[in-house]
Amino acid sequence: MNSRPIKKPRDPVDGVLLLDKPVGLSSNDALIKAKRVFNAKKAGHTGTLDPFATGLLPLCFGEATKFSEDLLEADKTYEATVHLGIMTTTGDTEGEIIEQREVDVTREGIEAALARFRGPIFQVPPMYSALKRDGKALYEYAREGITLEREARPVTIHGLSLVEYKAPFLKILVTCSKGTYVRVLGEDIGAALGCGAHLNALRRVQVGALTVERMISLEDLQAHPDPLSLLAPVDALLSSFPAVVLTPELAKRFLNGQRLALGKEDVSLPAGLGRVRVYLDSKLLGTAKLQEYGILAPERLIAVQPAA
């Protein structure tokens, strides 16, 4: 007789959790622990944080996973502590020390070095990264002692400011585009100062329009009596897009995947073209592209149709 306990069915949970990822935990492990709290059917995260990094890790549940890609493309802001004078194999605290140099820098020299990295720059991806070559992650080659040529890639440093300097630690605030490696930025700043460096600490404080105000730690989440109350709505991921509110009849057609000509309809449209979030009253229907002549082309749709 089979005495194994019957597994509880997963629950349909929709929304966004702003998790404060702890140090030492991978983004995927943090997701698994949070998913277990909600007993959620479907979940995903929106951009990996290295295990040594902490801070804002938006987790998407249910219908929110359809829009997680938008955050992968979003700009991100980090607080980073750069340890001058010591270089490691990985560019952070997880690697072995490979070189040490004397640190003799001034605040003026630091400001001048930081100015070199603002705006569009090129970065060479680190060997200790998840980028793939011939189906194999670069970090796997690195662990075998193999170093491959990597092509420099364009990224943009939208903001880079000095928060504090207490030798040999340099604390900076960085706002950057998708694909930026803050570890590499720290190493490059150290190289520009002539002393080398590695990243001692990294904390993400903003992803797109999402900030730390509603962020919760994993421990507090696991102890919370009503974790569902901590979820932000699905459209929290889409707050940077203008909104279009449809009539019930137009909403039905939109949810059937039809392109809508809204130029002569009683619908208020934003001034510009591009991606929008679409509603019936206050209920999110999905995202669309607003094209010339008021054409609304459905993009990603919410699965459960609201009552019209």
CSV table of C-alpha atoms in Angstrom, one decimal:
chain,number,residue,atom,x,y,z
A,1,MET,CA,0.0,0.0,0.0
A,2,ASN,CA,1.4,3.4,-1.0
A,3,SER,CA,1.7,5.5,2.2
A,4,ARG,CA,3.4,8.5,0.5
A,5,PRO,CA,1.6,11.8,1.4
A,6,ILE,CA,-0.4,13.4,-1.4
A,7,LYS,CA,1.2,16.5,-2.7
A,8,LYS,CA,-0.9,19.7,-2.3
A,9,PRO,CA,-1.8,21.1,-5.8
A,10,ARG,CA,0.0,24.3,-6.7
A,11,ASP,CA,-2.0,27.5,-6.4
A,12,PRO,CA,-2.6,30.0,-9.2
A,13,VAL,CA,-0.8,33.1,-7.9
A,14,ASP,CA,-0.5,36.3,-9.9
A,15,GLY,CA,1.7,39.3,-9.0
A,16,VAL,CA,5.1,40.6,-8.4
A,17,LEU,CA,7.3,40.2,-5.2
A,18,LEU,CA,10.2,42.6,-4.6
A,19,LEU,CA,12.6,40.3,-2.8
A,20,ASP,CA,15.7,41.5,-1.0
A,21,LYS,CA,18.0,38.7,-2.1
A,22,PRO,CA,20.5,37.8,0.7
A,23,VAL,CA,24.2,37.3,0.1
A,24,GLY,CA,25.4,33.8,-0.6
A,25,LEU,CA,22.2,32.6,-2.3
A,26,SER,CA,21.7,32.3,-6.1
A,27,SER,CA,18.8,34.1,-7.7
A,28,ASN,CA,17.3,30.7,-8.7
A,29,ASP,CA,17.6,29.4,-5.2
A,30,ALA,CA,15.9,32.5,-3.9
A,31,LEU,CA,13.1,32.1,-6.4
A,32,ILE,CA,12.6,28.4,-5.4
A,33,LYS,CA,12.3,29.4,-1.7
A,34,ALA,CA,9.8,32.2,-2.5
A,35,LYS,CA,7.8,30.0,-4.8
A,36,ARG,CA,7.5,27.5,-2.0
A,37,VAL,CA,6.1,30.1,0.4
A,38,PHE,CA,3.2,30.9,-2.1
A,39,ASN,CA,2.9,27.3,-3.3
A,40,ALA,CA,2.7,28.9,-6.7
A,41,LYS,CA,2.2,27.1,-10.0
A,42,LYS,CA,4.4,29.4,-12.0
A,43,ALA,CA,7.2,31.8,-11.2
A,44,GLY,CA,10.3,33.4,-12.6
A,45,HIS,CA,12.8,36.1,-11.8
A,46,THR,CA,13.8,39.2,-13.9
A,47,GLY,CA,17.5,39.2,-14.2
A,48,THR,CA,20.1,37.3,-12.2
A,49,LEU,CA,22.1,38.7,-9.2
A,50,ASP,CA,25.4,37.0,-8.5
A,51,PRO,CA,25.4,34.9,-5.2
A,52,PHE,CA,27.7,37.5,-3.5
A,53,ALA,CA,25.3,40.4,-4.5
A,54,THR,CA,22.2,41.5,-2.5
A,55,GLY,CA,19.2,43.6,-3.1
A,56,LEU,CA,16.2,44.0,-5.4
A,57,LEU,CA,15.2,40.8,-7.2
A,58,PRO,CA,11.8,41.2,-8.7
A,59,LEU,CA,10.0,37.8,-8.7
A,60,CYS,CA,7.1,37.2,-11.1
A,61,PHE,CA,4.2,34.9,-10.4
A,62,GLY,CA,1.6,33.5,-12.8
A,63,GLU,CA,0.5,36.1,-15.4
A,64,ALA,CA,3.3,38.4,-14.4
A,65,THR,CA,5.8,36.0,-15.9
A,66,LYS,CA,4.5,37.1,-19.4
A,67,PHE,CA,5.9,40.6,-18.8
A,68,SER,CA,9.2,39.7,-17.0
A,69,GLU,CA,11.2,40.3,-20.2
A,70,ASP,CA,10.4,44.0,-20.0
A,71,LEU,CA,12.5,44.2,-16.8
A,72,LEU,CA,15.4,42.2,-18.3
A,73,GLU,CA,15.7,45.1,-20.8
A,74,ALA,CA,15.3,47.8,-18.1
A,75,ASP,CA,18.1,50.0,-16.7
A,76,LYS,CA,19.3,49.0,-13.2
A,77,THR,CA,20.9,50.9,-10.3
A,78,TYR,CA,23.5,49.5,-7.9
A,79,GLU,CA,25.4,50.5,-4.8
A,80,ALA,CA,28.9,49.0,-5.2
A,81,THR,CA,31.9,48.9,-3.0
A,82,VAL,CA,35.2,48.6,-4.9
A,83,HIS,CA,38.2,47.3,-3.0
A,84,LEU,CA,41.2,49.1,-4.5
A,85,GLY,CA,44.7,47.5,-4.7
A,86,ILE,CA,43.6,43.8,-4.8
A,87,MET,CA,42.7,41.9,-8.0
A,88,THR,CA,40.9,38.5,-8.0
A,89,THR,CA,40.3,35.8,-10.5
A,90,THR,CA,36.6,36.6,-10.7
A,91,GLY,CA,36.6,40.3,-10.2
A,92,ASP,CA,34.8,40.0,-6.9
A,93,THR,CA,35.1,38.4,-3.4
A,94,GLU,CA,34.4,34.9,-4.6
A,95,GLY,CA,37.7,34.6,-6.5
A,96,GLU,CA,41.3,34.1,-5.4
A,97,ILE,CA,43.7,37.0,-5.1
A,98,ILE,CA,46.0,37.2,-8.1
A,99,GLU,CA,47.8,40.5,-7.5
A,100,GLN,CA,48.1,43.3,-4.9
A,101,ARG,CA,49.3,46.8,-5.4
A,102,GLU,CA,49.9,49.9,-3.4
A,103,VAL,CA,47.0,52.3,-3.3
A,104,ASP,CA,47.9,56.0,-3.6
A,105,VAL,CA,44.9,57.9,-5.0
A,106,THR,CA,43.2,61.2,-4.3
A,107,ARG,CA,39.5,62.1,-4.4
A,108,GLU,CA,40.3,64.3,-7.4
A,109,GLY,CA,41.9,61.4,-9.1
A,110,ILE,CA,38.9,59.2,-8.4
A,111,GLU,CA,36.5,61.8,-9.7
A,112,ALA,CA,38.6,62.1,-12.9
A,113,ALA,CA,38.6,58.3,-13.3
A,114,LEU,CA,34.9,58.0,-12.8
A,115,ALA,CA,34.2,60.6,-15.5
A,116,ARG,CA,35.9,58.3,-18.1
A,117,PHE,CA,33.2,55.7,-17.6
A,118,ARG,CA,30.0,57.8,-17.9
A,119,GLY,CA,28.0,57.5,-21.0
A,120,PRO,CA,28.4,54.9,-23.8
A,121,ILE,CA,31.4,52.6,-23.2
A,122,PHE,CA,32.6,49.2,-24.2
A,123,GLN,CA,33.1,46.3,-21.8
A,124,VAL,CA,34.8,42.9,-22.2
A,125,PRO,CA,32.5,40.3,-20.6
A,126,PRO,CA,34.3,38.5,-17.7
A,127,MET,CA,35.3,34.8,-18.1
A,128,TYR,CA,33.3,34.1,-14.9
A,129,SER,CA,29.9,34.8,-16.4
A,130,ALA,CA,27.0,32.8,-17.7
A,131,LEU,CA,27.5,33.9,-21.3
A,132,LYS,CA,27.8,30.9,-23.6
A,133,ARG,CA,30.3,29.8,-26.2
A,134,ASP,CA,29.6,26.7,-28.2
A,135,GLY,CA,26.8,25.9,-25.8
A,136,LYS,CA,29.0,26.1,-22.7
A,137,ALA,CA,29.0,28.9,-20.1
A,138,LEU,CA,32.2,30.9,-20.0
A,139,TYR,CA,32.6,30.2,-16.2
A,140,GLU,CA,32.8,26.5,-17.1
A,141,TYR,CA,35.8,27.2,-19.3
A,142,ALA,CA,37.3,29.5,-16.6
A,143,ARG,CA,37.0,26.8,-14.0
A,144,GLU,CA,39.0,24.5,-16.3
A,145,GLY,CA,41.7,27.2,-16.5
A,146,ILE,CA,40.8,28.1,-20.1
A,147,THR,CA,40.6,31.8,-21.1
A,148,LEU,CA,38.8,32.6,-24.3
A,149,GLU,CA,38.9,35.8,-26.4
A,150,ARG,CA,35.8,37.9,-25.8
A,151,GLU,CA,34.6,40.7,-27.9
A,152,ALA,CA,33.9,44.1,-26.2
A,153,ARG,CA,30.2,44.9,-26.1
A,154,PRO,CA,28.6,48.4,-25.9
A,155,VAL,CA,26.8,49.3,-22.7
A,156,THR,CA,25.7,52.7,-21.3
A,157,ILE,CA,26.6,54.1,-17.8
A,158,HIS,CA,23.7,56.5,-17.3
A,159,GLY,CA,25.0,57.6,-13.9
A,160,LEU,CA,28.2,57.0,-11.9
A,161,SER,CA,28.8,58.9,-8.7
A,162,LEU,CA,31.2,58.7,-5.8
A,163,VAL,CA,29.3,58.0,-2.5
A,164,GLU,CA,32.3,57.6,-0.2
A,165,TYR,CA,36.0,56.9,-0.2
A,166,LYS,CA,37.6,55.3,2.9
A,167,ALA,CA,40.9,53.8,1.6
A,168,PRO,CA,41.0,51.3,0.2
A,169,PHE,CA,37.2,51.1,-0.2
A,170,LEU,CA,35.5,53.1,-2.9
A,171,LYS,CA,31.7,53.2,-2.7
A,172,ILE,CA,29.9,54.2,-5.9
A,173,LEU,CA,26.3,54.5,-7.2
A,174,VAL,CA,25.9,53.1,-10.7
A,175,THR,CA,22.9,53.3,-13.0
A,176,CYS,CA,23.5,51.3,-16.2
A,177,SER,CA,21.9,49.6,-19.2
A,178,LYS,CA,21.1,46.0,-19.7
A,179,GLY,CA,24.3,43.8,-20.1
A,180,THR,CA,26.5,45.9,-17.9
A,181,TYR,CA,28.9,44.0,-15.6
A,182,VAL,CA,29.5,46.1,-12.5
A,183,ARG,CA,32.3,43.7,-11.5
A,184,VAL,CA,34.1,44.7,-14.8
A,185,LEU,CA,33.3,48.4,-14.1
A,186,GLY,CA,35.0,48.1,-10.7
A,187,GLU,CA,38.0,46.4,-12.2
A,188,ASP,CA,38.3,49.0,-15.0
A,189,ILE,CA,38.1,51.8,-12.5
A,190,GLY,CA,40.9,50.2,-10.5
A,191,ALA,CA,42.9,49.9,-13.7
A,192,ALA,CA,42.3,53.6,-14.5
A,193,LEU,CA,43.6,54.5,-11.0
A,194,GLY,CA,46.7,52.4,-11.6
A,195,CYS,CA,46.2,50.1,-8.6
A,196,GLY,CA,43.7,47.5,-9.8
A,197,ALA,CA,40.6,46.5,-7.9
A,198,HIS,CA,37.8,44.0,-7.3
A,199,LEU,CA,34.2,44.3,-6.2
A,200,ASN,CA,33.8,43.9,-2.5
A,201,ALA,CA,30.0,44.3,-2.3
A,202,LEU,CA,27.2,44.8,-4.7
A,203,ARG,CA,23.6,45.8,-3.9
A,204,ARG,CA,20.9,46.4,-6.5
A,205,VAL,CA,18.5,49.2,-5.5
A,206,GLN,CA,16.4,49.8,-8.6
A,207,VAL,CA,15.2,47.8,-11.6
A,208,GLY,CA,13.3,50.0,-14.2
A,209,ALA,CA,10.6,51.8,-12.2
A,210,LEU,CA,10.8,49.3,-9.3
A,211,THR,CA,12.6,50.5,-6.1
A,212,VAL,CA,13.4,49.2,-2.7
A,213,GLU,CA,10.5,50.7,-0.9
A,214,ARG,CA,8.3,47.6,-0.9
A,215,MET,CA,11.2,45.1,-0.8
A,216,ILE,CA,11.1,42.3,1.8
A,217,SER,CA,13.7,39.9,3.0
A,218,LEU,CA,13.4,36.2,2.5
A,219,GLU,CA,13.2,35.6,6.3
A,220,ASP,CA,10.3,38.1,6.7
A,221,LEU,CA,8.5,36.6,3.7
A,222,GLN,CA,8.7,33.1,5.2
A,223,ALA,CA,7.4,34.4,8.6
A,224,HIS,CA,4.7,36.6,7.2
A,225,PRO,CA,1.1,35.6,8.1
A,226,ASP,CA,-0.3,36.7,4.8
A,227,PRO,CA,2.3,36.6,2.1
A,228,LEU,CA,-0.2,37.2,-0.7
A,229,SER,CA,-0.7,40.7,0.7
A,230,LEU,CA,2.9,41.4,-0.2
A,231,LEU,CA,2.4,41.0,-3.9
A,232,ALA,CA,2.3,44.0,-6.2
A,233,PRO,CA,-0.2,43.7,-9.1
A,234,VAL,CA,1.0,42.4,-12.4
A,235,ASP,CA,1.0,45.9,-14.0
A,236,ALA,CA,3.7,47.0,-11.5
A,237,LEU,CA,6.1,45.7,-14.2
A,238,LEU,CA,4.5,48.0,-16.8
A,239,SER,CA,4.3,51.4,-15.0
A,240,SER,CA,6.6,53.1,-17.5
A,241,PHE,CA,4.2,52.4,-20.4
A,242,PRO,CA,1.3,54.8,-21.0
A,243,ALA,CA,-2.2,53.3,-20.4
A,244,VAL,CA,-5.1,52.8,-22.9
A,245,VAL,CA,-8.5,52.0,-21.5
A,246,LEU,CA,-10.9,50.2,-23.8
A,247,THR,CA,-14.7,49.9,-23.8
A,248,PRO,CA,-16.2,46.4,-23.1
A,249,GLU,CA,-16.8,45.6,-26.7
A,250,LEU,CA,-13.3,46.7,-27.8
A,251,ALA,CA,-11.8,44.7,-24.8
A,252,LYS,CA,-13.5,41.5,-26.1
A,253,ARG,CA,-12.0,42.0,-29.5
A,254,PHE,CA,-8.6,42.9,-28.1
A,255,LEU,CA,-8.5,39.7,-26.0
A,256,ASN,CA,-9.3,37.7,-29.1
A,257,GLY,CA,-6.1,39.0,-30.6
A,258,GLN,CA,-7.7,41.5,-33.0
A,259,ARG,CA,-5.9,44.7,-34.1
A,260,LEU,CA,-8.1,47.7,-33.3
A,261,ALA,CA,-8.5,50.9,-35.2
A,262,LEU,CA,-9.0,53.4,-32.4
A,263,GLY,CA,-8.8,56.6,-34.4
A,264,LYS,CA,-12.6,57.0,-34.5
A,265,GLU,CA,-13.4,55.2,-31.2
A,266,ASP,CA,-14.2,57.0,-28.0
A,267,VAL,CA,-10.9,56.0,-26.5
A,268,SER,CA,-8.2,58.4,-25.1
A,269,LEU,CA,-4.8,57.7,-26.7
A,270,PRO,CA,-1.4,58.8,-25.5
A,271,ALA,CA,0.5,61.4,-27.6
A,272,GLY,CA,3.3,59.1,-28.8
A,273,LEU,CA,3.5,55.7,-30.5
A,274,GLY,CA,5.0,52.5,-29.0
A,275,ARG,CA,4.2,50.1,-26.3
A,276,VAL,CA,1.2,50.6,-24.0
A,277,ARG,CA,-0.6,48.8,-21.2
A,278,VAL,CA,-4.2,48.0,-22.0
A,279,TYR,CA,-7.2,48.0,-19.5
A,280,LEU,CA,-10.9,47.4,-19.2
A,281,ASP,CA,-11.8,49.8,-16.4
A,282,SER,CA,-9.0,49.0,-13.9
A,283,LYS,CA,-8.3,45.4,-15.0
A,284,LEU,CA,-5.1,44.8,-17.0
A,285,LEU,CA,-5.8,43.0,-20.3
A,286,GLY,CA,-2.2,43.0,-21.6
A,287,THR,CA,0.3,45.0,-23.6
A,288,ALA,CA,0.1,46.2,-27.1
A,289,LYS,CA,1.9,48.4,-29.7
A,290,LEU,CA,0.1,51.7,-30.6
A,291,GLN,CA,0.9,52.3,-34.2
A,292,GLU,CA,0.1,55.1,-36.7
A,293,TYR,CA,-3.5,56.1,-37.3
A,294,GLY,CA,-4.5,54.8,-33.9
A,295,ILE,CA,-4.0,51.1,-34.7
A,296,LEU,CA,-3.6,49.0,-31.5
A,297,ALA,CA,-1.8,45.7,-32.1
A,298,PRO,CA,-2.1,43.2,-29.2
A,299,GLU,CA,1.2,41.9,-27.9
A,300,ARG,CA,1.0,39.9,-24.6
A,301,LEU,CA,-2.4,39.1,-23.2
A,302,ILE,CA,-3.7,38.2,-19.8
A,303,ALA,CA,-5.1,34.6,-19.9
A,304,VAL,CA,-8.1,35.1,-17.7
A,305,GLN,CA,-10.6,37.3,-19.5
A,306,PRO,CA,-12.3,39.8,-17.2
A,307,ALA,CA,-16.0,40.1,-17.2
A,308,ALA,CA,-17.2,42.7,-19.6
